[in-house]
Structures are given as structure tokens and as C-alpha cells.
PDB file of C-alpha atoms in Angstrom:
ATOM      1  CA  MET A   1     -10.970 -10.753  -1.944  1.00 50.00           C
ATOM      2  CA  ILE A   2     -14.259 -11.514  -3.647  1.00 54.00           C
ATOM      3  CA  LYS A   3     -14.396 -14.909  -5.336  1.00 64.00           C
ATOM      4  CA  ILE A   4     -14.678 -14.277  -9.068  1.00 74.00           C
ATOM      5  CA  PRO A   5     -16.046 -16.589 -11.744  1.00 84.00           C
ATOM      6  CA  THR A   6     -14.072 -18.133 -14.581  1.00 91.00           C
ATOM      7  CA  ILE A   7     -13.132 -15.413 -17.081  1.00 89.00           C
ATOM      8  CA  HIS A   8     -13.131 -16.103 -20.825  1.00 95.00           C
ATOM      9  CA  GLY A   9     -11.580 -14.219 -23.714  1.00 96.00           C
ATOM     10  CA  ILE A  10      -9.020 -14.121 -26.511  1.00 97.00           C
ATOM     11  CA  ILE A  11      -5.282 -13.623 -26.266  1.00 97.00           C
ATOM     12  CA  GLU A  12      -4.734 -11.569 -29.412  1.00 98.00           C
ATOM     13  CA  ARG A  13      -0.998 -11.357 -28.810  1.00 98.00           C
ATOM     14  CA  ARG A  14       1.276 -12.733 -26.111  1.00 98.00           C
ATOM     15  CA  MET A  15       5.012 -12.058 -26.147  1.00 98.00           C
ATOM     16  CA  LEU A  16       7.209 -13.899 -23.656  1.00 98.00           C
ATOM     17  CA  ILE A  17      10.518 -12.073 -23.219  1.00 98.00           C
ATOM     18  CA  ASN A  18      12.787 -14.452 -21.324  1.00 98.00           C
ATOM     19  CA  TYR A  19      16.031 -14.012 -19.398  1.00 98.00           C
ATOM     20  CA  ALA A  20      18.534 -16.491 -17.952  1.00 98.00           C
ATOM     21  CA  ILE A  21      19.332 -15.553 -14.355  1.00 98.00           C
ATOM     22  CA  ASP A  22      21.865 -16.678 -11.784  1.00 98.00           C
ATOM     23  CA  PRO A  23      19.863 -18.937  -9.432  1.00 98.00           C
ATOM     24  CA  VAL A  24      21.152 -17.261  -6.246  1.00 98.00           C
ATOM     25  CA  VAL A  25      20.203 -13.827  -7.568  1.00 98.00           C
ATOM     26  CA  ALA A  26      16.804 -15.069  -8.716  1.00 98.00           C
ATOM     27  CA  GLN A  27      16.141 -16.548  -5.259  1.00 98.00           C
ATOM     28  CA  SER A  28      16.846 -13.130  -3.723  1.00 98.00           C
ATOM     29  CA  GLN A  29      13.830 -11.779  -5.637  1.00 97.00           C
ATOM     30  CA  LEU A  30      11.487 -14.557  -4.519  1.00 98.00           C
ATOM     31  CA  PRO A  31       9.510 -15.040  -1.309  1.00 96.00           C
ATOM     32  CA  ALA A  32      10.632 -17.934   0.872  1.00 94.00           C
ATOM     33  CA  SER A  33       7.675 -20.024  -0.349  1.00 93.00           C
ATOM     34  CA  PHE A  34       9.177 -20.336  -3.833  1.00 97.00           C
ATOM     35  CA  ARG A  35      12.368 -21.645  -5.413  1.00 98.00           C
ATOM     36  CA  PRO A  36      13.672 -20.823  -8.902  1.00 98.00           C
ATOM     37  CA  LEU A  37      12.761 -23.500 -11.428  1.00 98.00           C
ATOM     38  CA  LEU A  38      16.060 -24.251 -13.166  1.00 98.00           C
ATOM     39  CA  HIS A  39      16.760 -25.378 -16.704  1.00 97.00           C
ATOM     40  CA  ASN A  40      20.332 -26.302 -17.633  1.00 97.00           C
ATOM     41  CA  GLY A  41      21.495 -24.611 -14.439  1.00 98.00           C
ATOM     42  CA  SER A  42      19.787 -21.274 -15.050  1.00 98.00           C
ATOM     43  CA  ALA A  43      16.801 -19.658 -13.422  1.00 98.00           C
ATOM     44  CA  ILE A  44      14.337 -18.187 -15.911  1.00 98.00           C
ATOM     45  CA  GLY A  45      12.531 -14.874 -15.569  1.00 98.00           C
ATOM     46  CA  GLY A  46      11.062 -12.301 -17.881  1.00 98.00           C
ATOM     47  CA  ILE A  47       8.108 -10.237 -18.976  1.00 98.00           C
ATOM     48  CA  CYS A  48       4.833 -11.362 -20.512  1.00 98.00           C
ATOM     49  CA  LEU A  49       3.319  -8.712 -22.813  1.00 98.00           C
ATOM     50  CA  ILE A  50      -0.263  -9.717 -23.493  1.00 97.00           C
ATOM     51  CA  ARG A  51      -3.198  -8.109 -25.297  1.00 97.00           C
ATOM     52  CA  LEU A  52      -6.548  -9.469 -24.157  1.00 96.00           C
ATOM     53  CA  THR A  53      -9.884  -8.934 -25.902  1.00 96.00           C
ATOM     54  CA  GLY A  54     -13.437 -10.009 -25.217  1.00 94.00           C
ATOM     55  CA  ILE A  55     -12.719 -10.520 -21.524  1.00 90.00           C
ATOM     56  CA  LYS A  56     -15.891 -11.346 -19.548  1.00 90.00           C
ATOM     57  CA  PRO A  57     -17.319 -13.995 -17.225  1.00 87.00           C
ATOM     58  CA  LYS A  58     -17.613 -17.292 -19.073  1.00 91.00           C
ATOM     59  CA  ALA A  59     -21.152 -17.774 -17.741  1.00 89.00           C
ATOM     60  CA  MET A  60     -22.237 -14.428 -19.199  1.00 88.00           C
ATOM     61  CA  PRO A  61     -21.412 -14.568 -22.935  1.00 87.00           C
ATOM     62  CA  PHE A  62     -24.036 -11.899 -23.664  1.00 87.00           C
ATOM     63  CA  LEU A  63     -21.955  -9.214 -21.917  1.00 86.00           C
ATOM     64  CA  PRO A  64     -19.670  -6.936 -23.932  1.00 88.00           C
ATOM     65  CA  GLY A  65     -16.069  -7.922 -23.355  1.00 89.00           C
ATOM     66  CA  ILE A  66     -13.245  -5.597 -22.413  1.00 89.00           C
ATOM     67  CA  ALA A  67      -9.799  -5.269 -23.988  1.00 93.00           C
ATOM     68  CA  SER A  68      -6.467  -4.282 -22.483  1.00 95.00           C
ATOM     69  CA  GLU A  69      -2.710  -4.312 -22.918  1.00 96.00           C
ATOM     70  CA  ASN A  70      -0.895  -5.877 -19.988  1.00 95.00           C
ATOM     71  CA  GLY A  71       2.587  -6.656 -18.762  1.00 96.00           C
ATOM     72  CA  ALA A  72       3.618  -9.155 -16.093  1.00 96.00           C
ATOM     73  CA  HIS A  73       7.101  -9.537 -14.638  1.00 97.00           C
ATOM     74  CA  ARG A  74       7.537 -13.204 -13.795  1.00 98.00           C
ATOM     75  CA  PHE A  75       9.876 -15.928 -12.574  1.00 98.00           C
ATOM     76  CA  ALA A  76       9.584 -19.646 -13.262  1.00 98.00           C
ATOM     77  CA  VAL A  77       9.304 -21.272  -9.831  1.00 98.00           C
ATOM     78  CA  GLU A  78       8.590 -24.435  -7.943  1.00 97.00           C
ATOM     79  CA  TRP A  79       7.142 -24.940  -4.472  1.00 96.00           C
ATOM     80  CA  ASP A  80       6.006 -27.704  -2.174  1.00 94.00           C
ATOM     81  CA  GLU A  81       2.312 -28.279  -1.526  1.00 90.00           C
ATOM     82  CA  ASN A  82       1.155 -31.156   0.693  1.00 88.00           C
ATOM     83  CA  GLY A  83       4.379 -33.019   0.020  1.00 91.00           C
ATOM     84  CA  VAL A  84       4.145 -32.543  -3.764  1.00 95.00           C
ATOM     85  CA  THR A  85       6.440 -30.260  -5.783  1.00 96.00           C
ATOM     86  CA  LYS A  86       4.445 -27.920  -8.022  1.00 95.00           C
ATOM     87  CA  GLN A  87       5.586 -25.691 -10.880  1.00 96.00           C
ATOM     88  CA  GLY A  88       4.362 -22.318 -12.109  1.00 97.00           C
ATOM     89  CA  VAL A  89       5.343 -18.670 -12.064  1.00 97.00           C
ATOM     90  CA  TYR A  90       5.734 -16.016  -9.399  1.00 97.00           C
ATOM     91  CA  ILE A  91       4.573 -12.596 -10.606  1.00 96.00           C
ATOM     92  CA  PRO A  92       5.946  -9.731  -8.480  1.00 95.00           C
ATOM     93  CA  ARG A  93       4.207  -7.023 -10.489  1.00 94.00           C
ATOM     94  CA  ARG A  94       1.556  -6.461 -13.132  1.00 92.00           C
ATOM     95  CA  ASP A  95       1.018  -3.434 -15.385  1.00 94.00           C
ATOM     96  CA  THR A  96      -2.070  -2.626 -17.435  1.00 93.00           C
ATOM     97  CA  SER A  97      -3.548  -0.091 -19.828  1.00 92.00           C
ATOM     98  CA  SER A  98      -6.978  -0.631 -18.255  1.00 81.00           C
ATOM     99  CA  ARG A  99      -8.187   1.659 -15.483  1.00 75.00           C
ATOM    100  CA  LEU A 100     -10.669  -1.048 -14.521  1.00 67.00           C
ATOM    101  CA  ASN A 101      -7.895  -3.610 -14.112  1.00 63.00           C
ATOM    102  CA  ALA A 102      -5.843  -1.130 -12.088  1.00 53.00           C
ATOM    103  CA  LEU A 103      -8.772  -0.440  -9.779  1.00 57.00           C
ATOM    104  CA  ALA A 104      -9.848  -4.075  -9.404  1.00 55.00           C
ATOM    105  CA  GLY A 105      -6.416  -5.708  -9.182  1.00 54.00           C
ATOM    106  CA  GLY A 106      -5.785  -6.943  -5.667  1.00 51.00           C
ATOM    107  CA  ARG A 107      -9.364  -6.175  -4.696  1.00 53.00           C
ATOM    108  CA  ILE A 108     -11.627  -8.183  -6.993  1.00 53.00           C
ATOM    109  CA  PHE A 109      -9.079 -10.341  -8.789  1.00 62.00           C
ATOM    110  CA  PRO A 110      -5.501 -11.337  -7.888  1.00 61.00           C
ATOM    111  CA  GLY A 111      -2.587  -8.959  -8.021  1.00 64.00           C
ATOM    112  CA  LYS A 112      -2.100  -5.232  -7.755  1.00 76.00           C
ATOM    113  CA  HIS A 113      -2.031  -3.741 -11.257  1.00 81.00           C
ATOM    114  CA  TYR A 114      -0.084  -0.554 -11.977  1.00 91.00           C
ATOM    115  CA  LYS A 115      -1.705   1.762 -14.494  1.00 94.00           C
ATOM    116  CA  ALA A 116       0.635   2.122 -17.458  1.00 96.00           C
ATOM    117  CA  ASN A 117       0.792   3.927 -20.767  1.00 97.00           C
ATOM    118  CA  PHE A 118       1.380   1.351 -23.507  1.00 98.00           C
ATOM    119  CA  LYS A 119       2.703   2.138 -26.975  1.00 98.00           C
ATOM    120  CA  VAL A 120       2.212  -0.660 -29.478  1.00 98.00           C
ATOM    121  CA  THR A 121       2.973  -0.917 -33.182  1.00 97.00           C
ATOM    122  CA  GLU A 122       2.397  -4.205 -35.008  1.00 97.00           C
ATOM    123  CA  GLN A 123       2.636  -4.731 -38.757  1.00 96.00           C
ATOM    124  CA  ASN A 124       3.600  -7.628 -41.034  1.00 96.00           C
ATOM    125  CA  GLY A 125       5.245  -9.677 -38.326  1.00 97.00           C
ATOM    126  CA  HIS A 126       7.075  -6.729 -36.783  1.00 98.00           C
ATOM    127  CA  TYR A 127       6.351  -5.743 -33.172  1.00 98.00           C
ATOM    128  CA  ASN A 128       7.277  -2.657 -31.198  1.00 98.00           C
ATOM    129  CA  VAL A 129       5.794  -2.845 -27.704  1.00 98.00           C
ATOM    130  CA  GLY A 130       6.559  -0.731 -24.683  1.00 98.00           C
ATOM    131  CA  PHE A 131       5.080   0.839 -21.586  1.00 98.00           C
ATOM    132  CA  THR A 132       5.777   3.408 -18.902  1.00 98.00           C
ATOM    133  CA  SER A 133       4.018   2.700 -15.630  1.00 96.00           C
ATOM    134  CA  SER A 134       2.681   4.984 -12.934  1.00 94.00           C
ATOM    135  CA  ASP A 135       5.795   4.357 -10.801  1.00 95.00           C
ATOM    136  CA  ALA A 136       8.145   4.989 -13.775  1.00 96.00           C
ATOM    137  CA  THR A 137       8.825   1.305 -14.468  1.00 97.00           C
ATOM    138  CA  THR A 138       9.567   0.998 -18.179  1.00 98.00           C
ATOM    139  CA  LEU A 139       9.939  -1.668 -20.800  1.00 98.00           C
ATOM    140  CA  SER A 140      10.377  -1.625 -24.559  1.00 98.00           C
ATOM    141  CA  VAL A 141      11.031  -4.371 -27.079  1.00 98.00           C
ATOM    142  CA  LYS A 142      11.345  -4.413 -30.847  1.00 98.00           C
ATOM    143  CA  ALA A 143      11.055  -7.867 -32.398  1.00 98.00           C
ATOM    144  CA  THR A 144      10.251  -9.689 -35.637  1.00 98.00           C
ATOM    145  CA  GLU A 145       8.694 -13.082 -36.282  1.00 98.00           C
ATOM    146  CA  THR A 146      11.207 -15.689 -37.376  1.00 98.00           C
ATOM    147  CA  ASN A 147      11.405 -19.416 -38.101  1.00 96.00           C
ATOM    148  CA  THR A 148      14.707 -19.812 -36.259  1.00 97.00           C
ATOM    149  CA  PHE A 149      14.933 -20.480 -32.531  1.00 98.00           C
ATOM    150  CA  ASN A 150      18.278 -20.058 -30.789  1.00 96.00           C
ATOM    151  CA  SER A 151      18.628 -19.947 -27.013  1.00 98.00           C
ATOM    152  CA  PRO A 152      21.669 -20.276 -24.745  1.00 97.00           C
ATOM    153  CA  VAL A 153      19.490 -22.190 -22.256  1.00 98.00           C
ATOM    154  CA  PHE A 154      17.224 -24.270 -24.533  1.00 98.00           C
ATOM    155  CA  GLY A 155      19.527 -24.536 -27.553  1.00 98.00           C
ATOM    156  CA  SER A 156      17.590 -24.826 -30.815  1.00 98.00           C
ATOM    157  CA  ASN A 157      14.851 -26.969 -29.241  1.00 98.00           C
ATOM    158  CA  LEU A 158      11.689 -24.891 -29.576  1.00 98.00           C
ATOM    159  CA  ASP A 159       9.515 -27.777 -28.376  1.00 98.00           C
ATOM    160  CA  MET A 160      11.488 -27.988 -25.133  1.00 98.00           C
ATOM    161  CA  ALA A 161      11.130 -24.249 -24.533  1.00 98.00           C
ATOM    162  CA  SER A 162       7.437 -24.388 -25.389  1.00 98.00           C
ATOM    163  CA  ALA A 163       6.849 -27.177 -22.860  1.00 97.00           C
ATOM    164  CA  PHE A 164       8.791 -25.321 -20.166  1.00 97.00           C
ATOM    165  CA  PHE A 165       6.669 -22.186 -20.482  1.00 97.00           C
ATOM    166  CA  LYS A 166       3.428 -24.122 -20.855  1.00 96.00           C
ATOM    167  CA  ASN A 167       4.123 -25.491 -17.364  1.00 91.00           C
ATOM    168  CA  GLY A 168       3.974 -21.899 -16.092  1.00 92.00           C
ATOM    169  CA  CYS A 169       0.208 -21.665 -16.466  1.00 93.00           C
ATOM    170  CA  GLN A 170      -0.335 -21.420 -12.696  1.00 94.00           C
ATOM    171  CA  GLY A 171       0.732 -18.029 -11.390  1.00 94.00           C
ATOM    172  CA  TYR A 172       1.009 -16.553  -7.919  1.00 94.00           C
ATOM    173  CA  THR A 173       1.127 -12.899  -7.039  1.00 91.00           C
ATOM    174  CA  PRO A 174       1.444 -11.132  -3.656  1.00 89.00           C
ATOM    175  CA  GLY A 175      -1.856 -10.713  -1.839  1.00 82.00           C
ATOM    176  CA  ALA A 176      -3.208 -10.103   1.638  1.00 79.00           C
ATOM    177  CA  GLY A 177      -2.019 -12.864   3.928  1.00 81.00           C
ATOM    178  CA  GLY A 178      -0.144 -14.840   1.281  1.00 86.00           C
ATOM    179  CA  PHE A 179      -0.089 -15.330  -2.461  1.00 91.00           C
ATOM    180  CA  ASP A 180      -3.149 -15.329  -4.703  1.00 88.00           C
ATOM    181  CA  GLY A 181      -3.360 -17.936  -7.450  1.00 89.00           C
ATOM    182  CA  LEU A 182      -4.561 -17.463 -11.010  1.00 89.00           C
ATOM    183  CA  THR A 183      -4.427 -20.206 -13.642  1.00 93.00           C
ATOM    184  CA  LEU A 184      -4.328 -19.641 -17.394  1.00 94.00           C
ATOM    185  CA  HIS A 185      -6.144 -22.375 -19.340  1.00 96.00           C
ATOM    186  CA  THR A 186      -5.591 -22.132 -23.093  1.00 97.00           C
ATOM    187  CA  TYR A 187      -7.793 -23.981 -25.588  1.00 97.00           C
ATOM    188  CA  SER A 188      -4.698 -24.495 -27.738  1.00 97.00           C
ATOM    189  CA  TRP A 189      -0.974 -23.913 -27.272  1.00 97.00           C
ATOM    190  CA  GLN A 190       1.334 -22.862 -30.066  1.00 96.00           C
ATOM    191  CA  VAL A 191       4.408 -20.666 -29.861  1.00 98.00           C
ATOM    192  CA  GLN A 192       6.739 -19.294 -32.484  1.00 98.00           C
ATOM    193  CA  PRO A 193      10.130 -17.637 -32.018  1.00 98.00           C
ATOM    194  CA  LEU A 194      10.814 -13.937 -32.185  1.00 98.00           C
ATOM    195  CA  ASP A 195      14.044 -12.266 -33.223  1.00 98.00           C
ATOM    196  CA  VAL A 196      14.610  -9.443 -30.721  1.00 98.00           C
ATOM    197  CA  GLU A 197      16.328  -6.396 -32.185  1.00 98.00           C
ATOM    198  CA  THR A 198      16.255  -4.089 -29.155  1.00 98.00           C
ATOM    199  CA  LEU A 199      15.224  -4.674 -25.540  1.00 98.00           C
ATOM    200  CA  GLN A 200      15.107  -2.384 -22.505  1.00 98.00           C
ATOM    201  CA  SER A 201      13.719  -3.209 -19.061  1.00 98.00           C
ATOM    202  CA  SER A 202      14.128  -0.872 -16.104  1.00 98.00           C
ATOM    203  CA  TYR A 203      13.698  -3.912 -13.843  1.00 98.00           C
ATOM    204  CA  PHE A 204      15.979  -6.501 -15.421  1.00 98.00           C
ATOM    205  CA  ASP A 205      18.545  -3.845 -16.411  1.00 98.00           C
ATOM    206  CA  ASP A 206      18.820  -2.598 -12.808  1.00 98.00           C
ATOM    207  CA  GLU A 207      22.237  -3.692 -11.521  1.00 98.00           C
ATOM    208  CA  THR A 208      21.226  -2.957  -7.913  1.00 97.00           C
ATOM    209  CA  ILE A 209      18.770  -5.864  -8.289  1.00 97.00           C
ATOM    210  CA  PHE A 210      20.646  -8.009 -10.796  1.00 98.00           C
ATOM    211  CA  PRO A 211      24.409  -7.490 -10.462  1.00 98.00           C
ATOM    212  CA  LYS A 212      26.342  -7.205 -13.699  1.00 97.00           C
ATOM    213  CA  GLY A 213      26.609 -10.582 -15.425  1.00 97.00           C
ATOM    214  CA  SER A 214      23.849 -12.223 -13.365  1.00 98.00           C
ATOM    215  CA  VAL A 215      21.102 -11.827 -15.988  1.00 98.00           C
ATOM    216  CA  THR A 216      21.164 -12.125 -19.782  1.00 98.00           C
ATOM    217  CA  PHE A 217      18.473 -12.114 -22.450  1.00 98.00           C
ATOM    218  CA  ASP A 218      17.796 -15.683 -23.590  1.00 98.00           C
ATOM    219  CA  ASN A 219      14.861 -15.896 -26.014  1.00 98.00           C
ATOM    220  CA  ALA A 220      11.473 -14.503 -26.988  1.00 98.00           C
ATOM    221  CA  LEU A 221       8.312 -16.366 -27.967  1.00 98.00           C
ATOM    222  CA  LEU A 222       5.023 -15.309 -29.538  1.00 98.00           C
ATOM    223  CA  MET A 223       1.457 -16.593 -29.278  1.00 98.00           C
ATOM    224  CA  LYS A 224      -1.470 -15.217 -31.300  1.00 98.00           C
ATOM    225  CA  ASN A 225      -5.263 -15.507 -31.253  1.00 97.00           C
ATOM    226  CA  ILE A 226      -5.633 -18.034 -28.440  1.00 97.00           C
ATOM    227  CA  GLU A 227      -9.016 -18.646 -26.822  1.00 98.00           C
ATOM    228  CA  HIS A 228      -8.502 -18.992 -23.103  1.00 96.00           C
ATOM    229  CA  GLU A 229      -9.878 -18.865 -19.570  1.00 96.00           C
ATOM    230  CA  TRP A 230      -8.574 -17.402 -16.330  1.00 91.00           C
ATOM    231  CA  ARG A 231      -9.447 -19.453 -13.249  1.00 90.00           C
ATOM    232  CA  VAL A 232      -8.820 -18.224  -9.717  1.00 83.00           C
ATOM    233  CA  GLY A 233      -6.829 -20.741  -7.689  1.00 77.00           C
ATOM    234  CA  LYS A 234      -6.338 -21.200  -3.996  1.00 78.00           C
ATOM    235  CA  LYS A 235      -4.165 -18.925  -1.909  1.00 80.00           C
ATOM    236  CA  ILE A 236      -0.881 -20.212  -0.527  1.00 84.00           C
ATOM    237  CA  SER A 237       1.220 -18.766   2.258  1.00 79.00           C
TER     238      SER A 237
END
């Protein structure tokens, strides 16, 4: 894969839809290199729904930026590297509205990207986001901004949840000969809770992958208008 420069842009909207998962079941979905990162005895997985704008090489601010809607299925993980335990996320799949991302994913930058049709409605703190991908993977969520955070795993401690997910800035996705790294560096970090009214995921709802009772919705968080960079990390095996 071609080494790419640091990419700069704006996260207009980032929704983190989070599930609590039985650790043994979560491990079954992870490569041997990774272990589930547990909190209060639960593994944590979910979907990141992110709209990016102004995406371009940081060293070339004169270029027009590109925009896209994207989805990433992810698991909070830990792994050992040179005798040190690291934390981040494992991303088994990525979906995107951008044909460019779909073509370049896994070739120019990390991770195969499935081309998906996104439907998004946002108004006055209300969000309705969904997609259907080229391989019929689907997701839809309807949520509203709220000031109240309640989570079976994190309790009412929004700061604790925020810190947990901030630690997931380093992501790994399957690549040729191992796992390709990509690190999200945000210029600021602020999350707010979302009240989820309806949620459907063809992946997390699939009982052939997650047996009944092994996965439950836990919480949802929102970030808006965050300047950021994507930095390619080293590959691990």
C-alpha cells in the first residue's frame, strides 16, 4: 500500500452507537492478535457513523476537500506490542458513500470500503441515519440529543465513557499481510449523549454471529464540528 500523507478535515457529525457484548462472543469476532477491551466485565463494540468534510492532505490546504458519509463497525480492543499493552479499536468493515473511498480503500489508504447508499436526516437535534451497503449490510438509527446519560456499562458517568472511547483513536483494519493502522487525532474532544429511539443493525442483530442475549445496546454518543487529522500508523501482524 502506498504511504499516504497526514489527512486533514472536519468531522461534521460523529455518532458512536455502542453495544455491550459477552467477552467470549466478542473474542470470536476478533483476530488472534487482539483481545476485547473490557469495562465492568463487558466487551464493547458498535458502529461509528461519521460525516467528513474538507478532507485533503494537510500539506496541501489549497486543494478542494472531499466530503463523505461513512460507517465503521468496531470493537474496543487491546494487544501486546514489544511487551507493552496497547489499546484501540479493531474495525472489521467500513462502509462509505464515496466512490473514491470505495476504490482507494485497501489500496491507497487502510481498509476495504464497501460502497453504500446512505440516507440521512438531521434537524433540531434529531438524527435519522442509515445505510444499505453493496453486500446488503444495513444499519439504521433514530436518535435525539439529550442532556441525560444512562448506560448499563458506564452508569451515569459520561466522563468515564468519553475517556474510554477517546482511547480508541488508534484503529486497525484487515490488510495484506496483517492489519493496517490508522490514527484519529482530534484538535478537541467533546461528546454529548444521544437518546436512541430505534436501532437496527444487520450485523449486531444477527444471532448466528451474536447468540441471543450475548449483545445489548448500551449507549450512544455524539460529536460535532471537530477539526481532525488521520495519520497512517504501522502495520501489525
